CSV table of C-alpha atoms in Angstrom, one decimal:
chain,number,residue,atom,x,y,z
A,9,ALA,CA,78.9,121.5,65.5
A,10,PHE,CA,81.4,119.3,67.4
A,11,ALA,CA,78.9,118.7,70.3
A,12,ASN,CA,76.3,117.6,67.7
A,13,PHE,CA,78.9,115.2,66.1
A,14,ILE,CA,79.7,113.3,69.2
A,15,LYS,CA,76.1,112.8,70.0
A,16,THR,CA,75.3,111.2,66.6
A,17,ARG,CA,78.5,109.6,65.4
A,18,SER,CA,80.6,106.7,66.9
A,19,VAL,CA,83.8,107.0,64.8
A,20,PHE,CA,86.1,109.9,64.6
A,21,VAL,CA,88.9,110.0,61.9
A,22,THR,CA,91.7,112.6,61.6
A,23,VAL,CA,91.5,113.6,57.9
A,24,PRO,CA,94.9,114.7,56.5
A,25,LYS,CA,95.2,118.3,55.4
A,26,SER,CA,95.0,118.5,51.6
A,27,CYS,CA,95.4,114.7,51.6
A,28,ALA,CA,99.0,115.3,52.0
A,29,GLU,CA,100.2,115.7,55.5
A,30,GLY,CA,98.6,114.1,58.5
A,31,MET,CA,97.2,115.7,61.7
A,32,TYR,CA,97.1,114.2,65.1
A,33,VAL,CA,94.0,114.7,67.3
A,34,PRO,CA,94.8,117.4,70.0
A,35,ALA,CA,94.7,116.1,73.5
A,36,ALA,CA,91.9,118.5,74.6
A,37,ARG,CA,89.7,117.1,71.7
A,38,ILE,CA,90.6,113.5,72.7
A,39,SER,CA,89.1,114.2,76.2
A,40,ASP,CA,85.7,115.1,74.7
A,41,LEU,CA,85.7,112.2,72.3
A,42,LEU,CA,86.7,109.4,74.7
A,43,SER,CA,84.4,110.7,77.4
A,44,SER,CA,81.6,110.3,74.9
A,45,GLY,CA,82.6,106.8,73.9
A,46,VAL,CA,83.7,107.7,70.4
A,47,PHE,CA,86.2,105.4,68.5
A,48,ILE,CA,89.2,107.5,67.4
A,49,ILE,CA,91.3,106.7,64.4
A,50,SER,CA,94.4,108.9,64.3
A,51,LEU,CA,97.7,109.2,62.4
A,52,ARG,CA,100.8,108.2,64.3
A,53,SER,CA,101.9,110.7,67.0
A,54,TYR,CA,104.9,111.5,69.1
A,55,PRO,CA,105.9,108.2,70.8
A,56,ASP,CA,105.3,109.3,74.4
A,57,ASP,CA,101.8,110.6,73.5
A,58,GLU,CA,101.0,107.3,71.7
A,59,ARG,CA,102.2,105.4,74.8
A,60,MET,CA,99.9,107.6,77.1
A,61,PHE,CA,96.8,106.8,74.9
A,62,ARG,CA,97.7,103.2,74.1
A,63,GLY,CA,94.5,101.0,74.0
A,64,LEU,CA,92.2,104.1,73.7
A,65,VAL,CA,93.1,105.5,70.4
A,66,ASN,CA,93.7,103.6,67.1
A,67,PHE,CA,97.0,104.9,65.9
A,68,THR,CA,98.0,104.0,62.3
A,69,GLU,CA,99.6,105.0,59.1
A,70,PHE,CA,97.7,107.0,56.5
A,71,ASP,CA,97.4,104.2,53.9
A,72,LYS,CA,95.9,101.8,56.6
A,73,MET,CA,93.3,104.1,58.0
A,74,GLY,CA,90.6,102.7,55.7
A,75,ALA,CA,91.3,99.2,57.0
A,76,VAL,CA,91.1,100.2,60.6
A,77,TYR,CA,87.8,102.0,59.9
A,78,GLN,CA,86.4,99.0,58.1
A,79,ARG,CA,87.3,96.7,61.0
A,80,ILE,CA,85.3,98.9,63.4
A,81,ALA,CA,82.4,99.4,61.0
A,82,ASN,CA,82.1,95.6,60.5
A,83,MET,CA,81.4,95.1,64.2
A,84,SER,CA,77.8,94.7,65.3
A,85,GLY,CA,76.1,97.6,67.2
A,86,GLN,CA,76.2,95.6,70.4
A,87,GLU,CA,79.9,94.9,70.1
A,88,ARG,CA,80.7,98.6,69.4
A,89,GLN,CA,78.7,99.6,72.4
A,90,ARG,CA,80.4,97.1,74.7
A,91,MET,CA,83.9,98.2,73.4
A,92,ALA,CA,83.0,101.9,73.7
A,93,ALA,CA,81.9,101.3,77.3
A,94,THR,CA,85.2,99.6,78.1
A,95,ILE,CA,87.3,102.5,76.5
A,96,ARG,CA,85.2,105.1,78.3
A,97,SER,CA,85.7,103.3,81.7
A,98,GLU,CA,89.5,102.8,81.1
A,99,TYR,CA,89.8,106.5,80.1
A,100,ALA,CA,88.0,107.6,83.2
A,101,LYS,CA,90.3,105.5,85.4
A,102,ARG,CA,93.6,106.4,83.7
A,103,PHE,CA,92.9,110.2,83.2
A,104,ALA,CA,90.9,111.0,86.4
A,105,PRO,CA,92.0,114.6,87.5
A,106,SER,CA,93.3,113.3,90.7
A,107,VAL,CA,95.4,110.7,88.9
A,108,ILE,CA,96.8,113.3,86.5
A,109,PHE,CA,97.7,115.6,89.5
A,110,GLU,CA,99.4,112.6,91.2
A,111,ARG,CA,101.3,111.7,88.1
A,112,ALA,CA,102.5,115.3,87.6
A,113,ASN,CA,103.7,115.5,91.2
A,114,ILE,CA,101.3,118.5,91.8
A,115,TYR,CA,100.4,117.1,95.3
A,116,ALA,CA,104.0,116.5,96.2
A,117,LEU,CA,104.8,120.1,95.1
A,118,LEU,CA,102.0,121.6,97.2
A,119,ASP,CA,103.1,119.5,100.3
A,120,SER,CA,106.7,120.6,99.9
A,121,LEU,CA,105.7,124.2,99.5
A,122,ARG,CA,103.6,123.9,102.6
A,123,ARG,CA,106.6,122.6,104.6
A,124,GLY,CA,109.1,124.9,103.1
A,125,LEU,CA,111.0,122.1,101.4
A,126,PRO,CA,112.7,122.2,97.9
A,127,PRO,CA,110.3,121.1,95.1
A,128,PRO,CA,110.2,117.4,94.1
A,129,PRO,CA,112.2,116.1,91.1
A,130,ASP,CA,110.7,116.4,87.7
A,131,PRO,CA,108.9,113.1,87.0
A,132,GLN,CA,109.4,113.4,83.1
A,133,LEU,CA,113.2,113.7,83.8
A,134,GLN,CA,113.1,110.6,85.9
A,135,LEU,CA,111.1,108.7,83.2
A,136,ARG,CA,113.6,109.8,80.5
A,137,ARG,CA,116.5,108.6,82.6
A,138,GLN,CA,114.8,105.3,83.2
A,139,ARG,CA,114.1,104.7,79.5
A,140,GLN,CA,117.7,105.6,78.6
A,141,HIS,CA,118.9,103.0,81.2
A,142,GLN,CA,116.6,100.4,79.7
A,143,GLN,CA,117.8,101.1,76.1
A,144,GLN,CA,121.4,100.7,77.2
A,145,GLN,CA,120.7,97.3,78.9
A,146,GLN,CA,118.9,96.2,75.7
A,147,GLN,CA,121.8,97.2,73.5
A,148,GLN,CA,124.3,95.4,75.8
A,149,ALA,CA,122.1,92.2,75.7
A,150,GLY,CA,121.8,92.4,71.9
A,151,SER,CA,125.6,92.8,71.5
A,152,LYS,CA,126.2,89.4,73.2
A,153,LYS,CA,127.0,86.5,70.9
A,154,LYS,CA,124.1,84.0,70.7
A,155,ARG,CA,124.8,80.5,71.9
A,156,ARG,CA,124.1,77.6,69.6
A,157,ILE,CA,121.6,74.7,69.7
A,158,CYS,CA,123.1,72.0,67.4
A,159,VAL,CA,120.6,69.5,66.0
A,160,TRP,CA,122.7,67.0,64.1
A,161,SER,CA,122.0,63.6,62.6
A,162,GLY,CA,123.8,60.9,60.6
A,163,GLN,CA,123.1,59.6,57.1
A,164,PRO,CA,124.3,56.5,55.3
A,165,ALA,CA,126.8,57.0,52.6
A,166,ASN,CA,124.8,54.7,50.3
A,167,GLN,CA,122.1,56.9,48.5
A,168,THR,CA,119.4,54.2,48.5
A,169,GLU,CA,119.9,53.6,52.3
A,170,LYS,CA,120.0,57.3,52.9
A,171,LYS,CA,116.6,57.8,51.3
A,172,GLY,CA,115.0,55.2,53.7
A,173,TYR,CA,116.8,56.5,56.7
A,174,ASP,CA,115.8,60.1,56.0
A,175,TYR,CA,112.2,58.8,55.9
A,176,LEU,CA,112.5,57.1,59.3
A,177,LEU,CA,114.2,60.1,60.9
A,178,SER,CA,112.0,62.8,59.5
A,179,PRO,CA,109.4,62.8,62.3
A,180,PHE,CA,112.0,63.2,65.0
A,181,LEU,CA,113.8,66.0,63.3
A,182,THR,CA,110.6,67.8,62.3
A,183,THR,CA,109.4,67.6,65.9
A,184,LEU,CA,112.6,69.1,67.2
A,185,LEU,CA,112.8,71.9,64.6
A,186,GLN,CA,109.1,72.8,64.6
A,187,GLY,CA,109.1,72.8,68.5
A,188,LEU,CA,112.1,75.3,68.5
A,189,ILE,CA,110.7,77.4,65.7
A,190,GLY,CA,107.3,77.6,67.3
A,191,SER,CA,108.8,79.0,70.6
A,192,HIS,CA,110.6,82.3,71.2
A,193,TRP,CA,113.9,80.7,72.0
A,194,LEU,CA,115.4,81.2,68.6
A,195,ASN,CA,115.5,84.9,69.3
A,196,LYS,CA,118.1,84.2,71.9
A,197,TRP,CA,119.9,81.1,70.4
A,198,THR,CA,121.3,80.2,67.0
A,199,LEU,CA,120.1,76.9,65.4
A,200,ASP,CA,122.7,74.8,63.7
A,201,VAL,CA,121.2,71.8,61.7
A,202,ARG,CA,123.4,69.3,59.9
A,203,ALA,CA,123.2,65.7,58.4
A,204,LEU,CA,126.5,64.0,58.3
A,205,THR,CA,128.1,60.7,57.2
A,206,THR,CA,129.8,58.8,59.9
A,207,GLU,CA,133.3,59.7,58.5
A,208,ALA,CA,132.6,63.4,58.7
A,209,VAL,CA,131.3,63.6,62.3
A,210,ALA,CA,134.7,64.1,64.1
A,211,HIS,CA,136.0,66.6,61.6
A,212,GLU,CA,132.8,68.7,61.7
A,213,LEU,CA,132.7,68.7,65.6
A,214,ASP,CA,136.3,70.0,65.6
A,215,ARG,CA,135.4,72.7,63.2
A,216,ALA,CA,132.2,73.7,65.1
A,217,SER,CA,134.3,74.1,68.3
A,218,LEU,CA,131.2,74.0,70.6
A,219,GLN,CA,131.7,76.0,73.9
A,220,GLN,CA,130.5,75.9,77.4
A,221,ARG,CA,126.8,76.3,77.9
A,222,GLU,CA,125.8,75.4,74.3
A,223,VAL,CA,123.5,72.5,73.5
A,224,PHE,CA,124.2,69.6,71.2
A,225,VAL,CA,121.5,67.1,70.2
A,226,TRP,CA,122.3,64.1,68.1
A,227,VAL,CA,119.1,62.5,66.4
A,228,GLY,CA,119.1,58.8,65.4
A,229,ILE,CA,121.4,55.8,65.7
A,230,GLU,CA,123.3,56.3,62.5
A,231,GLY,CA,126.7,57.8,63.1
A,232,GLU,CA,126.1,58.2,66.8
A,233,LYS,CA,129.1,56.2,67.9
A,234,ALA,CA,131.4,58.7,66.1
A,235,VAL,CA,130.2,61.5,68.4
A,236,GLN,CA,132.9,62.5,70.9
A,237,TRP,CA,130.4,62.6,73.8
A,238,MET,CA,132.9,62.8,76.7
A,239,LYS,CA,135.0,65.5,75.0
A,240,LEU,CA,131.9,67.6,74.5
A,241,ARG,CA,130.8,67.1,78.1
A,242,GLN,CA,134.3,68.1,79.4
A,243,ARG,CA,134.1,71.3,77.5
A,244,GLY,CA,130.8,72.2,79.2
A,245,VAL,CA,128.5,71.4,76.3
A,246,HIS,CA,125.1,70.0,77.3
A,247,THR,CA,124.7,66.9,75.3
A,248,ILE,CA,121.5,64.9,74.3
A,249,PHE,CA,121.1,61.7,72.4
A,250,TYR,CA,117.6,61.4,70.8
A,251,ARG,CA,117.4,57.7,69.9
A,252,ASN,CA,114.9,56.8,67.2
A,253,GLU,CA,114.7,53.1,67.8
A,254,GLY,CA,116.0,50.2,70.0
A,255,CYS,CA,117.8,50.3,73.3
A,256,ASP,CA,121.1,52.0,74.2
A,257,GLU,CA,122.9,49.0,75.8
A,258,ALA,CA,126.3,50.6,76.5
A,259,ALA,CA,127.6,49.3,79.8
A,260,SER,CA,130.1,52.2,80.4
A,261,PRO,CA,129.2,55.9,80.6
A,262,ARG,CA,129.0,57.4,77.1
A,263,GLY,CA,129.2,61.0,78.1
A,264,PHE,CA,125.9,62.5,77.0
A,265,HIS,CA,123.8,64.2,79.7
A,266,GLU,CA,120.3,63.1,78.5
A,267,LEU,CA,119.0,60.1,76.6
A,268,TRP,CA,115.6,60.6,74.9
A,269,TYR,CA,113.3,57.7,73.8
A,270,PRO,CA,110.1,58.2,71.8
A,271,GLU,CA,108.1,55.5,73.8
A,272,TRP,CA,107.4,54.6,77.4
A,273,ARG,CA,107.9,51.0,76.4
A,274,LEU,CA,111.6,51.6,75.5
A,275,ILE,CA,112.2,53.4,78.9
A,276,SER,CA,110.7,50.5,80.7
A,277,THR,CA,112.4,47.7,78.9
A,278,CYS,CA,115.9,49.2,78.1
A,279,SER,CA,118.6,49.2,80.7
A,280,ARG,CA,119.4,52.7,82.2
A,281,SER,CA,122.3,54.4,80.5
A,282,PRO,CA,125.0,55.3,83.2
A,283,ASN,CA,125.3,59.0,84.1
A,284,ALA,CA,122.5,60.1,81.8
A,285,THR,CA,118.9,61.4,82.5
A,286,VAL,CA,116.4,59.4,80.5
A,287,ARG,CA,113.3,61.1,79.1
A,288,ARG,CA,110.3,60.2,76.9
A,289,VAL,CA,110.2,62.6,74.0
A,290,PRO,CA,107.6,61.4,71.5
A,291,THR,CA,107.3,62.6,67.9
A,292,GLY,CA,104.6,65.2,67.4
A,293,PHE,CA,102.2,66.6,64.8
A,294,LEU,CA,103.9,67.0,61.5
A,295,PRO,CA,102.4,70.0,59.6
A,296,GLY,CA,102.7,69.8,55.8
A,297,TRP,CA,104.1,66.3,55.9
A,298,CYS,CA,101.4,64.4,54.1
A,299,MET,CA,101.1,63.8,50.4
A,300,ASP,CA,97.4,63.5,49.6
A,301,GLY,CA,96.6,61.0,46.9
A,302,PRO,CA,93.4,60.1,44.8
A,303,PRO,CA,90.4,58.4,46.5
A,304,SER,CA,90.0,54.7,46.1
A,305,ALA,CA,87.8,53.4,43.2
A,306,LYS,CA,86.8,50.5,45.5
A,307,GLY,CA,85.5,52.7,48.3
A,308,VAL,CA,88.1,52.4,51.1
A,309,LYS,CA,91.8,51.9,51.3
A,310,PHE,CA,93.6,49.9,53.8
A,311,VAL,CA,97.2,50.8,54.4
A,312,GLY,CA,100.0,48.6,55.8
A,313,TRP,CA,103.7,48.6,56.4
A,314,TRP,CA,104.3,45.0,56.0
A,315,PRO,CA,107.4,43.8,54.1
A,316,ARG,CA,107.0,43.4,50.4
A,317,ARG,CA,108.8,40.1,50.5
A,318,LYS,CA,105.7,38.6,52.3
A,319,PRO,CA,103.0,38.6,49.6
A,320,SER,CA,101.2,36.0,51.7
A,321,CYS,CA,100.0,38.8,54.0
A,322,GLU,CA,97.9,40.4,51.3
A,323,GLU,CA,95.7,37.5,50.4
A,324,PRO,CA,94.2,36.5,53.7
A,325,VAL,CA,93.7,40.1,54.8
A,326,GLY,CA,92.0,40.8,51.5
A,327,ASN,CA,89.7,37.8,51.9
A,328,VAL,CA,88.5,39.1,55.3
A,329,LEU,CA,88.1,42.7,54.3
A,330,GLY,CA,86.2,42.0,51.1
A,331,ALA,CA,86.4,43.0,47.5
A,332,ASN,CA,85.7,46.7,48.2
A,333,ALA,CA,89.1,47.1,50.0
A,334,GLU,CA,92.1,48.3,48.2
A,335,ILE,CA,95.3,47.4,50.0
A,336,VAL,CA,98.3,49.7,49.8
A,337,HIS,CA,101.9,49.2,50.9
A,338,THR,CA,103.8,52.2,52.3
A,339,ALA,CA,107.4,51.7,52.8
A,340,SER,CA,108.6,55.3,52.0
A,341,ARG,CA,107.4,58.8,52.1
A,342,GLU,CA,106.8,58.7,48.3
A,343,ASP,CA,104.3,55.8,48.9
A,344,PHE,CA,102.2,58.2,50.9
A,345,LYS,CA,101.1,59.6,47.5
A,346,LYS,CA,99.0,56.3,47.2
A,347,ILE,CA,97.3,56.3,50.6
A,348,GLY,CA,94.2,58.3,49.5
A,349,ARG,CA,92.5,61.2,51.1
A,350,THR,CA,91.4,61.8,54.7
A,351,GLY,CA,89.8,58.7,56.2
A,352,SER,CA,91.8,55.9,54.7
A,353,ILE,CA,92.4,53.2,57.2
A,354,PHE,CA,95.8,52.0,58.5
A,355,VAL,CA,95.9,48.6,60.2
A,356,THR,CA,98.8,47.0,62.0
A,357,TRP,CA,98.3,43.5,60.6
A,358,PRO,CA,98.1,40.5,63.0
A,359,GLU,CA,100.5,37.6,63.5
A,360,ILE,CA,100.6,36.4,59.9
A,361,CYS,CA,102.3,39.7,58.8
A,362,LEU,CA,103.9,41.7,61.5
A,363,SER,CA,103.6,39.8,64.8
A,364,GLY,CA,100.7,42.1,65.9
A,365,ARG,CA,102.9,44.8,67.2
A,366,PHE,CA,101.8,48.4,68.1
A,367,VAL,CA,102.7,51.0,65.5
A,368,HIS,CA,105.9,52.9,66.5
A,369,ALA,CA,105.2,56.3,68.0
A,370,SER,CA,107.1,58.1,65.1
A,371,GLN,CA,105.0,56.2,62.5
A,372,LEU,CA,101.8,57.2,64.5
A,373,SER,CA,102.8,60.8,64.1
A,374,THR,CA,103.0,60.4,60.4
A,375,LEU,CA,99.6,58.6,60.1
A,376,LEU,CA,97.6,60.9,62.3
A,377,SER,CA,99.2,64.1,60.7
A,378,CYS,CA,97.9,62.6,57.4
A,379,LYS,CA,94.5,62.1,58.9
A,380,LEU,CA,94.4,58.3,58.6
A,381,LEU,CA,92.2,56.2,60.9
A,382,VAL,CA,94.6,53.9,62.8
A,383,VAL,CA,93.7,50.4,64.0
A,384,SER,CA,96.4,48.7,66.2
A,385,VAL,CA,97.1,46.1,68.8
A,386,ARG,CA,97.2,47.4,72.4
A,387,PRO,CA,100.7,48.9,73.2
A,388,TYR,CA,102.5,49.1,76.5
A,389,VAL,CA,100.1,50.4,79.2
A,390,LYS,CA,101.7,53.9,79.6
A,391,ASP,CA,101.8,54.4,75.8
A,392,GLU,CA,98.2,53.3,75.5
A,393,ALA,CA,97.2,56.1,78.0
A,394,GLU,CA,98.9,58.6,75.7
A,395,TYR,CA,97.3,57.4,72.4
A,396,ARG,CA,94.0,55.8,73.1
A,397,ASP,CA,92.0,58.9,72.1
A,398,PHE,CA,93.5,58.9,68.6
A,399,VAL,CA,93.7,55.1,67.7
A,400,THR,CA,91.3,52.2,67.6
A,401,LEU,CA,92.9,49.6,69.9
A,402,ALA,CA,92.1,45.9,69.9
A,403,SER,CA,93.6,42.5,70.6
A,404,PRO,CA,95.3,40.8,67.6
A,405,GLU,CA,92.3,38.5,66.8
A,406,LYS,CA,89.9,41.5,66.7
A,407,LEU,CA,91.9,43.8,64.5
A,408,LEU,CA,90.1,42.9,61.3
A,409,ALA,CA,86.7,43.1,62.9
A,410,GLU,CA,87.5,46.6,64.1
A,411,SER,CA,88.7,47.5,60.6
A,412,GLN,CA,85.5,46.3,59.1
A,413,LYS,CA,83.5,48.5,61.5
A,414,LEU,CA,85.4,51.6,60.2
A,415,ALA,CA,85.0,50.3,56.6
A,416,ARG,CA,81.2,50.1,57.0
A,417,MET,CA,81.0,53.8,57.9
A,418,SER,CA,80.2,56.3,55.2
A,419,VAL,CA,83.0,58.3,53.6
A,420,LYS,CA,81.8,61.4,55.3
A,421,GLN,CA,81.7,59.7,58.7
A,422,ARG,CA,85.3,58.3,58.3
A,423,LYS,CA,86.6,61.8,57.2
A,424,GLU,CA,85.0,63.4,60.1
A,425,LEU,CA,86.3,60.9,62.6
A,426,ALA,CA,89.8,61.2,61.1
A,427,PHE,CA,89.7,64.9,61.1
A,428,ASN,CA,88.7,65.0,64.8
A,429,ARG,CA,91.4,62.6,65.9
A,430,SER,CA,94.1,64.5,63.9
A,431,SER,CA,93.0,67.8,65.3
A,432,GLU,CA,93.1,66.5,68.9
A,433,PHE,CA,96.5,64.9,68.2
A,434,ALA,CA,97.8,68.2,66.8
A,435,TYR,CA,96.8,70.0,70.0
A,436,LYS,CA,98.1,67.4,72.5
A,437,PHE,CA,101.3,66.6,70.5
A,438,ASN,CA,102.3,70.1,69.4
A,439,PRO,CA,106.0,70.0,69.1
A,440,ALA,CA,106.6,73.1,71.2
A,441,ARG,CA,104.5,71.5,74.0
A,442,ILE,CA,106.5,68.3,73.7
A,443,LEU,CA,109.8,70.1,74.1
A,444,GLN,CA,108.4,72.2,77.0
A,445,LYS,CA,107.4,68.9,78.8
A,446,ALA,CA,110.8,67.4,78.1
A,447,GLY,CA,112.4,70.3,79.9
A,448,LEU,CA,114.3,71.6,76.9
A,449,PHE,CA,113.1,75.2,77.4
A,450,SER,CA,113.9,75.1,81.1
A,451,LEU,CA,117.4,74.0,80.2
A,452,LEU,CA,117.8,76.9,77.6
A,453,ARG,CA,116.6,79.3,80.3
A,454,ARG,CA,119.3,78.0,82.8
A,455,LEU,CA,122.1,78.0,80.2
A,456,GLN,CA,121.4,81.6,79.0
């Protein structure tokens, strides 16, 4: 009966006795099944036996057997045949009689008997001792106190200013935290995140009592001058200042080991900070950041970050773009509720409004994460190389003409273009990839 089964069936399931207690497939039966290319679904077994048949047998709990069976049954016949052939080949390689004899030290035993030597050591005993040693090492490593990665930032005491500053800083903090969370390093390090007023910085640093080979990152310009950089450096703490805007023009050494800028333009134009390694660390894709609003009744929304105190910007831009354009100001994260759905168009307005500057890298992260189509003046040449696949670039006098081209596309075409750009940006500017490139993970490996 069993011989007929393996000729006509492709999946073997160990059915529990009286639906109460499970049964593991005997090893001798496994040999027949795997040699015939049959898929085996079995209840969990003794750990060493499971390890021996890993990749050949589907070990699972009783209440999950149906799901495992369904997964195999949903495969096409061709996929099952290909996988069965792979399992059969791997089983033949791993459990060839000569391999089994070699693993059991049979050949070494015969050779020692032939030469009159004592029998070789028991391989299972050696294996058990090796595993015990590995477990001891893992326990010792787990008992060590994790070092800290501190990601701290400042905040204005005034609540109105605090809200605006949080909005500006959010892309930088999100990039850092998402990059660390998306890596395996938080298994080995403890993450300490704080936002402090300038007056509280010195007190909190004393309380934290950072030690040698720990990492301290200060994000943003608010409260940075209150950080005791040199004191931290003398303790052996690795210090990083992640500057969100402007140049660090200090003439004397500040004490931090690294200075991070979000754009190549700043690295090129700002003077070098003494005793610090300067790196470009852009802001990355911001999952879940965008607040999606209603579509425009006029057909297309144009979004700008010009000052509200310059209403003169809106009229000439509106005259050029036409009556079907709805123009929206975005000065805070809350304003993103107004920008509309995928495919709205963001324009860095020309000289009359914002001096035709390229959108900041942190702002670009926000816009592309929200699937906006961005039209901008050309940036610094090295920044252009980074962003040209995601942004429509033009000279100031051609910005509105490029905007009109996008506006003439159908809603479906704009959404598709915006989605493709955002997806490509999410891949290239994945936060974990950014931190890897910045050397942060290599640093953590060295400091372990």
